PDB file of C-alpha atoms and ligand atoms in Angstrom:
ATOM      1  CA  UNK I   1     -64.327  22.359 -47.296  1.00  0.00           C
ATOM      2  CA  UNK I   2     -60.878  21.858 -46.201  1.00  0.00           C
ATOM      3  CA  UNK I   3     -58.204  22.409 -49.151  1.00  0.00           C
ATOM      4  CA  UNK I   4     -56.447  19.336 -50.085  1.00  0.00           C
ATOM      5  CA  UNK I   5     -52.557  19.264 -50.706  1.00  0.00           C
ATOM      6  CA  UNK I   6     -52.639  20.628 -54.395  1.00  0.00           C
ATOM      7  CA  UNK I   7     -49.187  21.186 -56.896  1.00  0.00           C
ATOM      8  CA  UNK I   8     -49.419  21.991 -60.371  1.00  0.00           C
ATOM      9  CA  UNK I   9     -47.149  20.853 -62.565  1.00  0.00           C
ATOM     10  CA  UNK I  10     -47.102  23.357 -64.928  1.00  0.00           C
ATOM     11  CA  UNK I  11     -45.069  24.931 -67.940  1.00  0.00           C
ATOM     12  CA  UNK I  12     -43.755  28.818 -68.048  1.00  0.00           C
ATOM     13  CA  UNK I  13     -45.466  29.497 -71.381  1.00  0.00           C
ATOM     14  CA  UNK I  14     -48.460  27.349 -71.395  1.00  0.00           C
ATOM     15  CA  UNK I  15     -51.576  29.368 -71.472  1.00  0.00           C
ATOM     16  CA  UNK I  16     -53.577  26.152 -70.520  1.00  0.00           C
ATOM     17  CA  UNK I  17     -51.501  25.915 -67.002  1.00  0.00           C
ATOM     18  CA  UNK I  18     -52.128  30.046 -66.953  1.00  0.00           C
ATOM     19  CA  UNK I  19     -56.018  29.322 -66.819  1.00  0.00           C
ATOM     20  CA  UNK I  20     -55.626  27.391 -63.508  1.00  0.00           C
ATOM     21  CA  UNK I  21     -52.869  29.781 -62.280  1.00  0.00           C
ATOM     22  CA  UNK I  22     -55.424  32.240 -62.360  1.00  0.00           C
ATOM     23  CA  UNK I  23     -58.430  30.534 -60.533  1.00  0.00           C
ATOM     24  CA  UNK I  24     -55.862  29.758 -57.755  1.00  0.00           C
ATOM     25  CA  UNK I  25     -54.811  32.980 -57.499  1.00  0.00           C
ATOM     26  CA  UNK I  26     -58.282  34.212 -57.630  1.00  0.00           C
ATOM     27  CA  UNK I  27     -59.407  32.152 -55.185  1.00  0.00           C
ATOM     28  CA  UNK I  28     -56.736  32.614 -53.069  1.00  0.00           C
ATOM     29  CA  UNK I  29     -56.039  28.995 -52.806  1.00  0.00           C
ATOM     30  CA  UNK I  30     -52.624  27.541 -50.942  1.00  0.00           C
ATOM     31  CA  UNK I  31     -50.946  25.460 -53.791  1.00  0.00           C
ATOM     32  CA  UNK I  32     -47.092  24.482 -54.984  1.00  0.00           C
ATOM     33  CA  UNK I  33     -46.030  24.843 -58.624  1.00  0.00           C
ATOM     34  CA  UNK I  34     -43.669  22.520 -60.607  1.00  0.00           C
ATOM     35  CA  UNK I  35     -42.925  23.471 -64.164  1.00  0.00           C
ATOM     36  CA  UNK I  36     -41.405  20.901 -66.138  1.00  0.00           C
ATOM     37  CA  UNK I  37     -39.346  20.752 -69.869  1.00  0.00           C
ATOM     38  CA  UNK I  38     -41.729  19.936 -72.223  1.00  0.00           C
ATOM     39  CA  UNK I  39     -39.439  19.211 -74.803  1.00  0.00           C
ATOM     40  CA  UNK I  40     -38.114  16.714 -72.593  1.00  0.00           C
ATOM     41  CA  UNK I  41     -40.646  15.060 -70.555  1.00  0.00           C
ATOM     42  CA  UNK I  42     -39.750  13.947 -67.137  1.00  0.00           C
ATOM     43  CA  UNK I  43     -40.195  10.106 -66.524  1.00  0.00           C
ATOM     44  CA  UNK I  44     -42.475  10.523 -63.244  1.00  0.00           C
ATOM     45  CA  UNK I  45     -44.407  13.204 -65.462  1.00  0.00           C
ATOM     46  CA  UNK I  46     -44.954  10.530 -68.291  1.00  0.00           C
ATOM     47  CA  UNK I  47     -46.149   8.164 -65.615  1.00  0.00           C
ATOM     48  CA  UNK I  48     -49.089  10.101 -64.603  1.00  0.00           C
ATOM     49  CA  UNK I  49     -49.987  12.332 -67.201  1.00  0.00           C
ATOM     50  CA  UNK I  50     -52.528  10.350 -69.743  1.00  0.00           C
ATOM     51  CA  UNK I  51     -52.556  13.277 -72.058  1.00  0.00           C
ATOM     52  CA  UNK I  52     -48.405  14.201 -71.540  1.00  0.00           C
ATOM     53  CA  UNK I  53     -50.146  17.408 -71.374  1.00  0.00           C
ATOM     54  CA  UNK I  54     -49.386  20.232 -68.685  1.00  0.00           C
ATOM     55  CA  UNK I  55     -51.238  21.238 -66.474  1.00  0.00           C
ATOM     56  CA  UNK I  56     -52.100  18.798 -64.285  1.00  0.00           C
ATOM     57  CA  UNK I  57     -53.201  19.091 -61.053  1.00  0.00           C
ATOM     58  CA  UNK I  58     -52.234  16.491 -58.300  1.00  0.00           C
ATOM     59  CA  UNK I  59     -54.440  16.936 -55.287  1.00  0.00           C
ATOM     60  CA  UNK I  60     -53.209  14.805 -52.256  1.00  0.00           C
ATOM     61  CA  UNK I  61     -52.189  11.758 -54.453  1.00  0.00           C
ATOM     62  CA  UNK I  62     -54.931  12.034 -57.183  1.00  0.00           C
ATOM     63  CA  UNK I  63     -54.074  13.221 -60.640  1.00  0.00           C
ATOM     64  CA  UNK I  64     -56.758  15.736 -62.800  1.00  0.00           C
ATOM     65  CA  UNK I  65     -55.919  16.594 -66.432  1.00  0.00           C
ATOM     66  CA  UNK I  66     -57.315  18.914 -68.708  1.00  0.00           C
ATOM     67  CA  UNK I  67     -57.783  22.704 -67.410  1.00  0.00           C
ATOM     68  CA  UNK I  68     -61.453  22.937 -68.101  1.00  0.00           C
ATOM     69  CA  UNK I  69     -61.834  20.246 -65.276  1.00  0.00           C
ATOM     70  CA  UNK I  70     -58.784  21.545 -63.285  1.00  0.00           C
ATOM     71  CA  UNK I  71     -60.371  24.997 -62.836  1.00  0.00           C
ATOM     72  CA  UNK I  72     -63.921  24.268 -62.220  1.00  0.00           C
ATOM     73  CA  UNK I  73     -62.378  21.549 -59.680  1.00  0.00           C
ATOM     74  CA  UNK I  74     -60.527  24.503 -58.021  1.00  0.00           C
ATOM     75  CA  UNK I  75     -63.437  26.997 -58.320  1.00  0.00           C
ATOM     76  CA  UNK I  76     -66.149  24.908 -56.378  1.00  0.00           C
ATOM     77  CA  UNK I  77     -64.002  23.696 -53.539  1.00  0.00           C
ATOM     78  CA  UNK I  78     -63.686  27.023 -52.841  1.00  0.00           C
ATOM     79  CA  UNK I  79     -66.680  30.075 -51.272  1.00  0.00           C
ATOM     80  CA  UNK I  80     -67.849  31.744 -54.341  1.00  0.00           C
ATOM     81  CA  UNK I  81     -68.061  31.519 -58.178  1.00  0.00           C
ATOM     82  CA  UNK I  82     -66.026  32.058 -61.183  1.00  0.00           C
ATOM     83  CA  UNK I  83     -68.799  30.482 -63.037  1.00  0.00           C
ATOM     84  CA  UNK I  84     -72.373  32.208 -63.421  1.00  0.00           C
ATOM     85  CA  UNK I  85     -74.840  30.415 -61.180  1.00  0.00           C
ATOM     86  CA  UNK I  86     -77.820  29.976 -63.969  1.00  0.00           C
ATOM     87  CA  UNK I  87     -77.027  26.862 -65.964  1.00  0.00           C
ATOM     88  CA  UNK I  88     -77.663  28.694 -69.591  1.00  0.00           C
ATOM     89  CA  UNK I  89     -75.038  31.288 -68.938  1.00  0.00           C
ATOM     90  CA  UNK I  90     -72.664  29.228 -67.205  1.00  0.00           C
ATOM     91  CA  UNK I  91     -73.207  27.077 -70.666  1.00  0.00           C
ATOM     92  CA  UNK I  92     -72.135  30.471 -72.584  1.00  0.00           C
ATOM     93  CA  UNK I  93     -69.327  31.308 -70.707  1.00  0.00           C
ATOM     94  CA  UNK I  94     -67.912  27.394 -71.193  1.00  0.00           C
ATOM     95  CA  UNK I  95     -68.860  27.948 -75.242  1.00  0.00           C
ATOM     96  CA  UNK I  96     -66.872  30.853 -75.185  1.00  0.00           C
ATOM     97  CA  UNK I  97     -63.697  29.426 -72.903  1.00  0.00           C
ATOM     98  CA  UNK I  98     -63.673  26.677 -76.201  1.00  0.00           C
ATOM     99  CA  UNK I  99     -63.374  29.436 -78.656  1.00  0.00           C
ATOM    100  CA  UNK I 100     -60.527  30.655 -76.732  1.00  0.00           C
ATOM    101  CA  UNK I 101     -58.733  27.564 -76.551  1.00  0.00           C
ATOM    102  CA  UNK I 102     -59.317  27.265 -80.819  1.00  0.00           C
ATOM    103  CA  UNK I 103     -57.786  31.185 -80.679  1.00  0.00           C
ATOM    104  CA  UNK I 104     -55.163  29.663 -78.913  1.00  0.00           C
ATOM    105  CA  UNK I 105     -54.728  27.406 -82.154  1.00  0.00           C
ATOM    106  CA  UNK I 106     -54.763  29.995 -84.663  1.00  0.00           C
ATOM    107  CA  UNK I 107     -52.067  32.114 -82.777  1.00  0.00           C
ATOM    108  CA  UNK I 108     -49.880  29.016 -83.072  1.00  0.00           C
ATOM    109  CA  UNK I 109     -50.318  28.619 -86.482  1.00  0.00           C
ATOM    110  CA  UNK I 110     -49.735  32.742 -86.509  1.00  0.00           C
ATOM    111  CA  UNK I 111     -46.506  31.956 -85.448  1.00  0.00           C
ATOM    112  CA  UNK I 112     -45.713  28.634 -87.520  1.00  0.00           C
ATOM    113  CA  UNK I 113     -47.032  30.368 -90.920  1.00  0.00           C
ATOM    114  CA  UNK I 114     -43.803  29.584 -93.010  1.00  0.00           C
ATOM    115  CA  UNK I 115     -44.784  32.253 -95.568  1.00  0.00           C
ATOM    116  CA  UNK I 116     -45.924  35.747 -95.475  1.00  0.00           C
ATOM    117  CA  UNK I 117     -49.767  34.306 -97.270  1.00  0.00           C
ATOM    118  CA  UNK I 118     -50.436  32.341 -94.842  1.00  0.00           C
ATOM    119  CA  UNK I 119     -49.096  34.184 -92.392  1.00  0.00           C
ATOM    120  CA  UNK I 120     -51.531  37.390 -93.049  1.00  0.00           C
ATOM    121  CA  UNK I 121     -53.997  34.391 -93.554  1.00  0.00           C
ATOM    122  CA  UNK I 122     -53.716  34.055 -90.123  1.00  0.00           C
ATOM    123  CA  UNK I 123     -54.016  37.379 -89.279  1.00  0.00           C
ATOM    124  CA  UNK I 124     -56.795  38.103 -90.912  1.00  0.00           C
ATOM    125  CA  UNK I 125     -58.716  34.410 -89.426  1.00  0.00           C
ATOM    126  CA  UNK I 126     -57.438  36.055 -85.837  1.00  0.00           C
ATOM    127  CA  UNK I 127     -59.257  39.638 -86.470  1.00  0.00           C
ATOM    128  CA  UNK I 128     -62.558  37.697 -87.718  1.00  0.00           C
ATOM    129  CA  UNK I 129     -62.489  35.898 -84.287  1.00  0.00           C
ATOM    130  CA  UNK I 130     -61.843  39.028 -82.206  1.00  0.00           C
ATOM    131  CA  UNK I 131     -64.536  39.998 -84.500  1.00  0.00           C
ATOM    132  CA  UNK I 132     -67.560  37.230 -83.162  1.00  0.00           C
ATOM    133  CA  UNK I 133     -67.134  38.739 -79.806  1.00  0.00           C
ATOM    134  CA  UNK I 134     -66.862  42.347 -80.631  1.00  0.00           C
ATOM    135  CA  UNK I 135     -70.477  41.833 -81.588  1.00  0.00           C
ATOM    136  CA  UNK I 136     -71.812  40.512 -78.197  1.00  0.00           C
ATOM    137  CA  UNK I 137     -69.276  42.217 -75.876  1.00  0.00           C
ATOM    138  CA  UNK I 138     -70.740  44.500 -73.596  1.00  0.00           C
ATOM    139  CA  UNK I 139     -68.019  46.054 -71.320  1.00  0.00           C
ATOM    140  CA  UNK I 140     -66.582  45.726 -68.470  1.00  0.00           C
ATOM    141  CA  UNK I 141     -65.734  41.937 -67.747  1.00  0.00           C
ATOM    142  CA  UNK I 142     -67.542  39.426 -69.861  1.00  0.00           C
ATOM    143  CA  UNK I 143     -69.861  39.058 -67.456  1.00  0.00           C
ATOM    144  CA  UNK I 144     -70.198  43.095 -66.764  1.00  0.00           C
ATOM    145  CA  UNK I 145     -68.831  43.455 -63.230  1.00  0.00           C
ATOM    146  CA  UNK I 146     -67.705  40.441 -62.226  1.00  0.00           C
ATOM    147  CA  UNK I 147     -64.439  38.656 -63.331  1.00  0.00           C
ATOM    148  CA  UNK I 148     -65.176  34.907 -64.055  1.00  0.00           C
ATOM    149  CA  UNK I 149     -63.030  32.338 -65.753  1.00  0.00           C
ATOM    150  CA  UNK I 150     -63.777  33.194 -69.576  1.00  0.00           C
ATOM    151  CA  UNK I 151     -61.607  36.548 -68.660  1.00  0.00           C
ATOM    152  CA  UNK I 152     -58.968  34.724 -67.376  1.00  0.00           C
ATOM    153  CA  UNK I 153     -58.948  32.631 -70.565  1.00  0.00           C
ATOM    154  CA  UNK I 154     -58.489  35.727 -72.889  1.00  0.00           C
ATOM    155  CA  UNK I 155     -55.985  37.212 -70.367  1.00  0.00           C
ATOM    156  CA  UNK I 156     -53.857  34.898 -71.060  1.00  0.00           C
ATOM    157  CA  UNK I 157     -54.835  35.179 -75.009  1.00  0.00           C
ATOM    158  CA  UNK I 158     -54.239  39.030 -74.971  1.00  0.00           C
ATOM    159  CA  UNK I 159     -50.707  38.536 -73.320  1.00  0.00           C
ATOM    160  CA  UNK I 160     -49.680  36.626 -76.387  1.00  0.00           C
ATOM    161  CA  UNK I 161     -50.520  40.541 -78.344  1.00  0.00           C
ATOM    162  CA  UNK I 162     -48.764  42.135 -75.589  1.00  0.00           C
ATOM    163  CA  UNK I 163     -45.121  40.353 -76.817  1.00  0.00           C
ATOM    164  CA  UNK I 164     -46.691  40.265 -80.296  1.00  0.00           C
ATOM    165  CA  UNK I 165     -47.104  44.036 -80.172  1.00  0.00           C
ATOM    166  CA  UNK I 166     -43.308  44.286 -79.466  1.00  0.00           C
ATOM    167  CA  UNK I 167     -42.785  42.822 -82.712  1.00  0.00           C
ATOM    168  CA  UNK I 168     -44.663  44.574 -85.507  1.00  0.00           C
ATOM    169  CA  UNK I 169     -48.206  46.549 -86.415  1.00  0.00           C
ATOM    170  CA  UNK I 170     -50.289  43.243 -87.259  1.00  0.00           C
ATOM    171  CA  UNK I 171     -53.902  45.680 -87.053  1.00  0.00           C
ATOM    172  CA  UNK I 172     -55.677  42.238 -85.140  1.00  0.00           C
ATOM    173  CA  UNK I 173     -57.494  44.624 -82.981  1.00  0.00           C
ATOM    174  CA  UNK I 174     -58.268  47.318 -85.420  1.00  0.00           C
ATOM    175  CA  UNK I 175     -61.742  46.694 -85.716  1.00  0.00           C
ATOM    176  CA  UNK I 176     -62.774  45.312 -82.435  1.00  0.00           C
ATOM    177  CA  UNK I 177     -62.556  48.657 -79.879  1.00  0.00           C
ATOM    178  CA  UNK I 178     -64.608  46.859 -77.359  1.00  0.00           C
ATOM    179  CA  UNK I 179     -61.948  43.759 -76.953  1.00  0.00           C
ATOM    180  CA  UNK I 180     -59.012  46.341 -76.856  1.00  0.00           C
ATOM    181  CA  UNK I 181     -60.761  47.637 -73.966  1.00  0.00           C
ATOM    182  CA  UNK I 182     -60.915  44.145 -72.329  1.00  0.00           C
ATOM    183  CA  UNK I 183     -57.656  43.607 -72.766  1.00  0.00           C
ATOM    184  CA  UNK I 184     -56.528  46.690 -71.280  1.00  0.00           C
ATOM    185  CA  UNK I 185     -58.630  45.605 -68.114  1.00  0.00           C
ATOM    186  CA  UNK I 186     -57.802  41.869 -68.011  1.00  0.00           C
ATOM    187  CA  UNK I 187     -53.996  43.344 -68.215  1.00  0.00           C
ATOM    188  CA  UNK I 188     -54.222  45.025 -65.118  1.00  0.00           C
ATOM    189  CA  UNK I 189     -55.798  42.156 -62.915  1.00  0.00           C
ATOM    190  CA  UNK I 190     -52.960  41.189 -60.551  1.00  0.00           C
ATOM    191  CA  UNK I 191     -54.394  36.972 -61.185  1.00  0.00           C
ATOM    192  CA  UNK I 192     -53.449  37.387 -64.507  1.00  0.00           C
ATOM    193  CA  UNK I 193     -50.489  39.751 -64.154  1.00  0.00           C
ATOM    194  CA  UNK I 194     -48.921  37.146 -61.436  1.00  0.00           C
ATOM    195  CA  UNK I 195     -49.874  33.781 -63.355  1.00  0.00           C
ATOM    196  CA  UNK I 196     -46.544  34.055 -65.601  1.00  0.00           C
ATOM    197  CA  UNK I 197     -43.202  34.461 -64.069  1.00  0.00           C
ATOM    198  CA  UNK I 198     -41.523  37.642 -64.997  1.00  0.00           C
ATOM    199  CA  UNK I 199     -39.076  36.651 -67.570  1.00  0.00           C
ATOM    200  CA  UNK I 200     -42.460  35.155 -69.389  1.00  0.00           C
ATOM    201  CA  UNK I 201     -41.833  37.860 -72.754  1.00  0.00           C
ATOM    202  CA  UNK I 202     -38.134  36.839 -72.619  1.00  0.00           C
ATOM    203  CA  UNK I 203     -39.127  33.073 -72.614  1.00  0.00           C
ATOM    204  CA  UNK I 204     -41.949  33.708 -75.696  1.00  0.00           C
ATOM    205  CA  UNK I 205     -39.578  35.828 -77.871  1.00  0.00           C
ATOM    206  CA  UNK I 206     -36.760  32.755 -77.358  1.00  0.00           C
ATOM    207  CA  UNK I 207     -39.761  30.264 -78.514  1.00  0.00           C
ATOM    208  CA  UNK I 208     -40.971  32.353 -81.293  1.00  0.00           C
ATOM    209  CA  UNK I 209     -37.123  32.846 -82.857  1.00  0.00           C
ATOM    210  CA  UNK I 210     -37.119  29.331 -83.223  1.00  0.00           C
ATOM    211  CA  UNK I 211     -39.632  28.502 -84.770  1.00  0.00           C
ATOM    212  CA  UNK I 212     -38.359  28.756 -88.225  1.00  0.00           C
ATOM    213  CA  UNK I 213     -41.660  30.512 -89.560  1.00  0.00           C
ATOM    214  CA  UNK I 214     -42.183  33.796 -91.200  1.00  0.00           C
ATOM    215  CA  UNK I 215     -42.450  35.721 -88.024  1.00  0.00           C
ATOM    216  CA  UNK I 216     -39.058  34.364 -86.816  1.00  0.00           C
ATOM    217  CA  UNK I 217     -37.681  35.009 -90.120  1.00  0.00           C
ATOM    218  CA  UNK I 218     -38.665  37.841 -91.270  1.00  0.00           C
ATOM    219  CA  UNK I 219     -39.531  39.864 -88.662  1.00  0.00           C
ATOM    220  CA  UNK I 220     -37.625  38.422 -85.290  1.00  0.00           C
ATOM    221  CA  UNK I 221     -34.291  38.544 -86.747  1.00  0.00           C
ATOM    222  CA  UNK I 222     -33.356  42.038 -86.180  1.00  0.00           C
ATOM    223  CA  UNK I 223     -34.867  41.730 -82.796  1.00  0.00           C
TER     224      UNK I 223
HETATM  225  N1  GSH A   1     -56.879  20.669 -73.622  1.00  0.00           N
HETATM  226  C1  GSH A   1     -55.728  20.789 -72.768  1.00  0.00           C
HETATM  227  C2  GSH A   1     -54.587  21.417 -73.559  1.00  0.00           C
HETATM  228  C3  GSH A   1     -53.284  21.453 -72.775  1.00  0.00           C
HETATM  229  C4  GSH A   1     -52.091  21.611 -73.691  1.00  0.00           C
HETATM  230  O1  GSH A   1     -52.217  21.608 -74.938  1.00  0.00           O
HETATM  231  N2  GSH A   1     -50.907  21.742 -73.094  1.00  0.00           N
HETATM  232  C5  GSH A   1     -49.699  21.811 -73.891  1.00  0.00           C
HETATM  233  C6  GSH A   1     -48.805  22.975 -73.460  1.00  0.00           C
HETATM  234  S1  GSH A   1     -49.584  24.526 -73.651  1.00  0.00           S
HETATM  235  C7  GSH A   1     -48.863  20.565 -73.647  1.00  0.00           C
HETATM  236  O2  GSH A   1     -48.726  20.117 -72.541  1.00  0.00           O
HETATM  237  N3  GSH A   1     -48.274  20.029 -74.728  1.00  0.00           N
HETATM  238  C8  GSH A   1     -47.358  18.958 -74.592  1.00  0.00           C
HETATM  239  C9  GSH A   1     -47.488  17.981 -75.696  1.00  0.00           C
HETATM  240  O3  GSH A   1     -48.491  18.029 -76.426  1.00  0.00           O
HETATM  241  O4  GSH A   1     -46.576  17.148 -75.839  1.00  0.00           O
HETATM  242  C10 GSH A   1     -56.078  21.607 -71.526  1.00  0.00           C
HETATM  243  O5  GSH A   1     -57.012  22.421 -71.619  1.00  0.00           O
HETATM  244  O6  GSH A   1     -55.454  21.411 -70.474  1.00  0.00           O
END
């Protein structure tokens, strides 16, 4: 199939827009990248974007939201999988790209918690999710040998820790051995390496000082 005219309007700290980053990168596929201000919405952005949600992928003049659908869009116009072929596994790996994205929710409110409860609260709900797939992980990529798109979800996950680390001991992977070691792979896949731009730590630690929380306060400021 002949590759359509594809951009990306994207964000430099949105994990969502890292998900399709990565299936474009892993598939090698042609594409132009536009990141936009969300705090301040461009007016041609607002026109097409139902959600106002990056990413968003405009192929030719068509508009696809929502990076579930972006990256399975991407994956199957394209030779190959990122997605197991037998339906119940494929099914798995799509269960476990949701828990990612509700991971994705309890980091932000790891970085909103306004006191230092709720903010080991969060911690501690962060460990006990590492936790549910300690039990079933068994090495390697999720899927053993093969990368697929559920590891390019918790790349981009992980490389929240890797700024996180920079900041303080918060012991989320003390009990999970098996997901450090995934990490330490996913961190050295060039996909996920390349789908920020360099100055992406930079960019988080300026986002995380303001958000006004406990991390920012108590433990950014010296930083
Ligand atoms: N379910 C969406 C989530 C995308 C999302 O939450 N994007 C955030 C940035 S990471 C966004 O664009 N937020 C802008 C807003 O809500 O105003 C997806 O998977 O694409």
């Amino acid at each position: 199939m002949a590759i359509p005219k594809l951009e990306l309007v994207s964000h430099h700290l949105c994990p969502y827009v890292q998900r399709a980053v990565i299936t474009l990168l892993e598939k090698d596929i042609p594409h132009e990248r536009t990141y936009i201000d969300l705090s301040n919405k461009p007016d041609w952005f607002r026109q097409i974007s139902p959600l106002g949600k990056v990413p968003l992928l405009k192929v030719n003049e068509e508009i696809l939201f929502e990076s579930a659908v972006i990256c399975e869009y991407l994956d199957e116009i394209t030779p190959g999988s990122l997605h197991p072929a037998d339906p119940l596994q494929k099914a798995k790996h799509r269960s476990w790209i949701e828990f990612g994205s509700n991971i994705l929710n309890s980091i932000a409110g790891f970085y909103n918690a306004p006191t230092k409860e709720s903010f080991e609260q969060k911690c501690e709900e962060l460990a006990s999710k590492f936790f549910w797939i300690e039990q079933s992980f068994k090495g390697g990529y999720f899927a053993g040998e093969a990368f697929s798109l559920v590891d390019g979800v918790y790349g981009t996950i992980f490389r929240y820790f890797d700024v996180f680390d920079t900041i303080g001991e918060f012991s989320i992977f003390a009990n999970t051995p098996k997901v450090e070691d995934w990490r330490q792979l996913l961190q050295s896949r060039s996909s996920i390496q390349y789908a920020v731009t360099e100055d992406y730590a930079q960019r988080l630690l300026i986002f995380l000082k303001q958000r006004n929380s406990y991390l920012s306060i108590a433990l950014l400021d010296d930083l």
